[in-house]
mmCIF file of N, CA and C in Angstrom:
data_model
loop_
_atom_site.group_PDB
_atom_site.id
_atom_site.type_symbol
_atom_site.label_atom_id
_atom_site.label_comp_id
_atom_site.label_asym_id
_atom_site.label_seq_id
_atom_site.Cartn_x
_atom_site.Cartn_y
_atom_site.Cartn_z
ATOM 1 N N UNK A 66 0.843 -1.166 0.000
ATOM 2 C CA UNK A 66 0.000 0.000 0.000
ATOM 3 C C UNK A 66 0.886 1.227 0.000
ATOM 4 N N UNK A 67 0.694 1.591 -1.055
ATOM 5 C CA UNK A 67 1.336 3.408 -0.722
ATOM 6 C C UNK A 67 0.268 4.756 -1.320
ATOM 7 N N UNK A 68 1.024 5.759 -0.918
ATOM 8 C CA UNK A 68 0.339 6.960 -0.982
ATOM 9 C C UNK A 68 1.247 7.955 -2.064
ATOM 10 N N UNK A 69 0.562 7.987 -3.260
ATOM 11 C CA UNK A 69 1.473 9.115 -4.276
ATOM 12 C C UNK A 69 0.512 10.330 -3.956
ATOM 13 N N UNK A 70 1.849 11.098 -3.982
ATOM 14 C CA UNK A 70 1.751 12.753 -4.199
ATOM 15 C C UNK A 70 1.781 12.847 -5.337
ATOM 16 N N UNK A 71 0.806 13.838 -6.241
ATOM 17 C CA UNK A 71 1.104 13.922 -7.344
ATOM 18 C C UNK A 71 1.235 15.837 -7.764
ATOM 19 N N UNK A 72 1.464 16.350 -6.392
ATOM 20 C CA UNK A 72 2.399 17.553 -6.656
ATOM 21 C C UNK A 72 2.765 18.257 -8.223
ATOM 22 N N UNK A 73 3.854 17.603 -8.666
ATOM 23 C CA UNK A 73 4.512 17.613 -9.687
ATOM 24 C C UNK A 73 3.456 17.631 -10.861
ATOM 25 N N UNK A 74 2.539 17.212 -11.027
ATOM 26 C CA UNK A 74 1.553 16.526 -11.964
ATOM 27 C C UNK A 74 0.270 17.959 -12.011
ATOM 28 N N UNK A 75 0.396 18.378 -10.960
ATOM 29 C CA UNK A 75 -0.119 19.579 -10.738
ATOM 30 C C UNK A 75 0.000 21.231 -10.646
ATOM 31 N N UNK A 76 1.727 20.545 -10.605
ATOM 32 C CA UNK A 76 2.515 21.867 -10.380
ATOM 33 C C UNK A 76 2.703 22.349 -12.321
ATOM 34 N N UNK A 77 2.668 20.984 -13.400
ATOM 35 C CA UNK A 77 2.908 21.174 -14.367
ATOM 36 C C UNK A 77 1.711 21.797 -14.968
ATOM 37 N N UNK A 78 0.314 21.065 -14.620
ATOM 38 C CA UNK A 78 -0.976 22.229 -15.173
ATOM 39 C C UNK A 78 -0.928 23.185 -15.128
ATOM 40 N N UNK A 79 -0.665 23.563 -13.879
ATOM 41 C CA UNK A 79 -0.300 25.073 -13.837
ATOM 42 C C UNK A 79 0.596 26.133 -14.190
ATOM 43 N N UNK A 80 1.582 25.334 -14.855
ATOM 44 C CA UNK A 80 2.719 25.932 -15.116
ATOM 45 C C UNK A 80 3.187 27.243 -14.047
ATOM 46 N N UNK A 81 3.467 26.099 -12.718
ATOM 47 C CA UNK A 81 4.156 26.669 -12.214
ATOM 48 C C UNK A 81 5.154 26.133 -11.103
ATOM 49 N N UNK A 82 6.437 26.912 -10.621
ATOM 50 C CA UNK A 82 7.460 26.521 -10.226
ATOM 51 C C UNK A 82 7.698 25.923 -8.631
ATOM 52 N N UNK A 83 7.989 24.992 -8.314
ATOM 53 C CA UNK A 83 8.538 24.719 -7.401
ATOM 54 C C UNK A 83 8.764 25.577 -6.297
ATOM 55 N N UNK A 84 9.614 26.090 -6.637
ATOM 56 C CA UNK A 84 9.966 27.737 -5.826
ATOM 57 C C UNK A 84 8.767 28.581 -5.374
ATOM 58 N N UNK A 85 7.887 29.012 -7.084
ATOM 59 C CA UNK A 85 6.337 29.385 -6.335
ATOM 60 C C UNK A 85 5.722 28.753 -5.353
ATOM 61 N N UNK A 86 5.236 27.979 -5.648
ATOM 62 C CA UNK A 86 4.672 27.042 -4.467
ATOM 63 C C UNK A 86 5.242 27.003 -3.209
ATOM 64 N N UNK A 87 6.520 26.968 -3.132
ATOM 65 C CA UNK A 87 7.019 26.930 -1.755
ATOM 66 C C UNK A 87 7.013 28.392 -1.163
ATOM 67 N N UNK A 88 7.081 29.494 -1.821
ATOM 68 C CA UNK A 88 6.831 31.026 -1.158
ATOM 69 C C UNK A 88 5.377 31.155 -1.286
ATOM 70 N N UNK A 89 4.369 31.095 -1.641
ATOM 71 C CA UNK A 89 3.181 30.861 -1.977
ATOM 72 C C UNK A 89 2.582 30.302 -0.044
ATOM 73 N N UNK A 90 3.108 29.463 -0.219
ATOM 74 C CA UNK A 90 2.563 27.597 0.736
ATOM 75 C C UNK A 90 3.239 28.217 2.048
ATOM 76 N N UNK A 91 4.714 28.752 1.998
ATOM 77 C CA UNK A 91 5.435 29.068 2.988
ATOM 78 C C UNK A 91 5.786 28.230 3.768
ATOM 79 N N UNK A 92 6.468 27.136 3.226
ATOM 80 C CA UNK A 92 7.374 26.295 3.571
ATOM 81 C C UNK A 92 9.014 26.123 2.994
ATOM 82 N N UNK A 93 9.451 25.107 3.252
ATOM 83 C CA UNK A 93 10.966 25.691 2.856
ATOM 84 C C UNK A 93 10.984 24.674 1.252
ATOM 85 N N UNK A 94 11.844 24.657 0.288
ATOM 86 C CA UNK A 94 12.235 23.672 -0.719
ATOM 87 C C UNK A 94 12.335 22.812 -0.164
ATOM 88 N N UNK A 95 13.206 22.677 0.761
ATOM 89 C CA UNK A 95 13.358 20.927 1.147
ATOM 90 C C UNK A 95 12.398 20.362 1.757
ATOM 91 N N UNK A 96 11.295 20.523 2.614
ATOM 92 C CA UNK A 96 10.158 20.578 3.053
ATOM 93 C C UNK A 96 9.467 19.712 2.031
ATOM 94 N N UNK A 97 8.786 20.418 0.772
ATOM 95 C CA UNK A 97 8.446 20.455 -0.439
ATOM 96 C C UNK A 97 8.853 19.138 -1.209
ATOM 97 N N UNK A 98 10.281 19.599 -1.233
ATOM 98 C CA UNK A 98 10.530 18.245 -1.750
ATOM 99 C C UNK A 98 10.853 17.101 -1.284
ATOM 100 N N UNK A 99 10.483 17.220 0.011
ATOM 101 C CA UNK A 99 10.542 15.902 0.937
ATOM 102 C C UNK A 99 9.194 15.419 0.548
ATOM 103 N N UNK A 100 8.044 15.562 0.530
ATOM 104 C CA UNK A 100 6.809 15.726 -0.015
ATOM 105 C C UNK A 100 6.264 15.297 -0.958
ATOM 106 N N UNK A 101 6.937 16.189 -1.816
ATOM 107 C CA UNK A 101 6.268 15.593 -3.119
ATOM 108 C C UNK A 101 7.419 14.284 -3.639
ATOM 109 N N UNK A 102 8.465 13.989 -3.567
ATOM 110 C CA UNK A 102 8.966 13.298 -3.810
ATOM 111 C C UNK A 102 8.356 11.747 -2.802
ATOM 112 N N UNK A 103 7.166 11.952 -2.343
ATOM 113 C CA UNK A 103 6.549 11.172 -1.306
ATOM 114 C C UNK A 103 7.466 10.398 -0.270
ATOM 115 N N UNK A 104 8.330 10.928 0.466
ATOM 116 C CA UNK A 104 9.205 10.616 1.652
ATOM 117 C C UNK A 104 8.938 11.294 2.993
ATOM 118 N N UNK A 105 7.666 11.731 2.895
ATOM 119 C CA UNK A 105 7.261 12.509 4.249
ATOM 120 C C UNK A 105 6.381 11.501 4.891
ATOM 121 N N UNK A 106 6.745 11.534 6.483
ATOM 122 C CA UNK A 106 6.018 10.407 7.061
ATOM 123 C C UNK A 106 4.331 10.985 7.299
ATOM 124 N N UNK A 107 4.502 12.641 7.315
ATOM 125 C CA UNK A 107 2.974 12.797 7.928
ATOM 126 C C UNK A 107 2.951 14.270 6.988
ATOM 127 N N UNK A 108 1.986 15.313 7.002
ATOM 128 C CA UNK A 108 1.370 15.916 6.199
ATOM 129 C C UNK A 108 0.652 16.756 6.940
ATOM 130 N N UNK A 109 0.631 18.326 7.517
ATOM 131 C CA UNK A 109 -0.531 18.496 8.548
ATOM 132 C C UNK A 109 -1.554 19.109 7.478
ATOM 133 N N UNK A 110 -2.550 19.350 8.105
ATOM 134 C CA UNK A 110 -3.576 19.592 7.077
ATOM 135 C C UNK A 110 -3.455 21.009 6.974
ATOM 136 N N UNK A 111 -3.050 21.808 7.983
ATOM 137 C CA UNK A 111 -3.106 23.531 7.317
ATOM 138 C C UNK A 111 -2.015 23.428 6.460
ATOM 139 N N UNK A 112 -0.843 22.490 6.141
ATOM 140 C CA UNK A 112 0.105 22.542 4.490
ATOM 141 C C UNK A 112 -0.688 21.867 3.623
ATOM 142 N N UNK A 113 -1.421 21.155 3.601
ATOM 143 C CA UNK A 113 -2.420 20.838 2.793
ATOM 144 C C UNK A 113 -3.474 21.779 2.351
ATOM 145 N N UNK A 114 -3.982 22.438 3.171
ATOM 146 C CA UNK A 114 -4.718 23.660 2.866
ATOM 147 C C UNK A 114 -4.014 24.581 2.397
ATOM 148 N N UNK A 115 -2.766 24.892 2.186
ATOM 149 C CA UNK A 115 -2.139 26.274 1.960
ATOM 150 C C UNK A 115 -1.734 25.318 0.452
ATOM 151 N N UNK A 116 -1.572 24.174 0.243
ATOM 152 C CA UNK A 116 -1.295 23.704 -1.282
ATOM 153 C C UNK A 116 -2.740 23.407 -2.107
ATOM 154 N N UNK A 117 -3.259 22.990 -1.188
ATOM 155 C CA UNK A 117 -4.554 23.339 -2.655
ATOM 156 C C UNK A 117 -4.892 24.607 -2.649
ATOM 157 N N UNK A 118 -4.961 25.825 -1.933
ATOM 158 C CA UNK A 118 -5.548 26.477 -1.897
ATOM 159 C C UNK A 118 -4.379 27.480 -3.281
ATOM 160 N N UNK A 119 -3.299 27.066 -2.957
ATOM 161 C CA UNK A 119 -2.244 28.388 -3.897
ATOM 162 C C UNK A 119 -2.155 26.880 -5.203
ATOM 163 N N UNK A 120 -2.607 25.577 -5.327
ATOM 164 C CA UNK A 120 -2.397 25.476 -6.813
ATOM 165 C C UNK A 120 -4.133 25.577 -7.092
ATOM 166 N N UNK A 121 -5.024 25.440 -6.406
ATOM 167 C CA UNK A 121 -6.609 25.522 -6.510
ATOM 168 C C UNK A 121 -7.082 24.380 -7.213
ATOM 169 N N UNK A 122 -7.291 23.343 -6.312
ATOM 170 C CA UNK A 122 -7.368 21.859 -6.283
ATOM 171 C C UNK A 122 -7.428 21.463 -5.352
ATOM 172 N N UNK A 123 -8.346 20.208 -4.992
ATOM 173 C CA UNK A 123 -8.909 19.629 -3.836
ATOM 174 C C UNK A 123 -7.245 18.234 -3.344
ATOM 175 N N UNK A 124 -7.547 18.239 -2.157
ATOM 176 C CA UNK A 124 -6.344 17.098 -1.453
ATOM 177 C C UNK A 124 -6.819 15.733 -2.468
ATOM 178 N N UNK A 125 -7.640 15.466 -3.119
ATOM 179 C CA UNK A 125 -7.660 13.684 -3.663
ATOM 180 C C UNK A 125 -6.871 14.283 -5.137
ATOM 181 N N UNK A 126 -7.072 15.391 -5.831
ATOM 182 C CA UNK A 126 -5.604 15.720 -6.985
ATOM 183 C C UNK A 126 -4.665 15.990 -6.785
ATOM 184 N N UNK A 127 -4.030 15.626 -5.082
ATOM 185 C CA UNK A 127 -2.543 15.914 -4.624
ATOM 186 C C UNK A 127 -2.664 14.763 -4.434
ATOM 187 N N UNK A 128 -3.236 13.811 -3.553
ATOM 188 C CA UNK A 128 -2.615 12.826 -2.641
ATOM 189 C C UNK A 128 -4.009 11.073 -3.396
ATOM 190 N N UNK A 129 -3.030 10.446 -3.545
ATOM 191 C CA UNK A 129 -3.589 9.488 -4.271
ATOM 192 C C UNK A 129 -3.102 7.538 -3.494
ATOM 193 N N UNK A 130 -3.755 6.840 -3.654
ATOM 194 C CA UNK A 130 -3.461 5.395 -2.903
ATOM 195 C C UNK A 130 -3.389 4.496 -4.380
ATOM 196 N N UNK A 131 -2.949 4.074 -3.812
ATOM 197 C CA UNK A 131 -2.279 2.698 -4.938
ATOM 198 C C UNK A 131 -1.940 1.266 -3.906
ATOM 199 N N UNK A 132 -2.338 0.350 -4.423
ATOM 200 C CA UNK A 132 -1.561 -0.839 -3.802
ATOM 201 C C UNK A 132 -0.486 -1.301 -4.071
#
């Protein structure tokens, strides 16, 4: 069972940067890319709220399950 971030997949619709998102979200790059590279053990929900809200998209087009 795992959990994909699909960040990246979202960050590209939008054509926009990494960097945005992280001054946007107000977290750090490495943060971010601990994250979306799905290596984060937990997720709080106000960074979840501050990422859909600055790419404008609900948490099930960030965060996805797979077996």
């Amino acid at each position: 069972m795992a959990i994909v971030v699909n960040i990246d997949v979202m960050l590209a619709e939008r054509q926009m940067s990494v960097t945005e998102l992280s001054e946007k979200v107000g977290i750090t790059m490495s943060n971010l890319s601990i994250l979306k590279n799905g290596k984060a053990k937990a997720v709080r929900f106000s960074t979840l709220e501050a990422i859909c809200q600055a790419l404008d998209c609900q948490p099930g087009d960030i965060l996805e399950y797979k077996e």
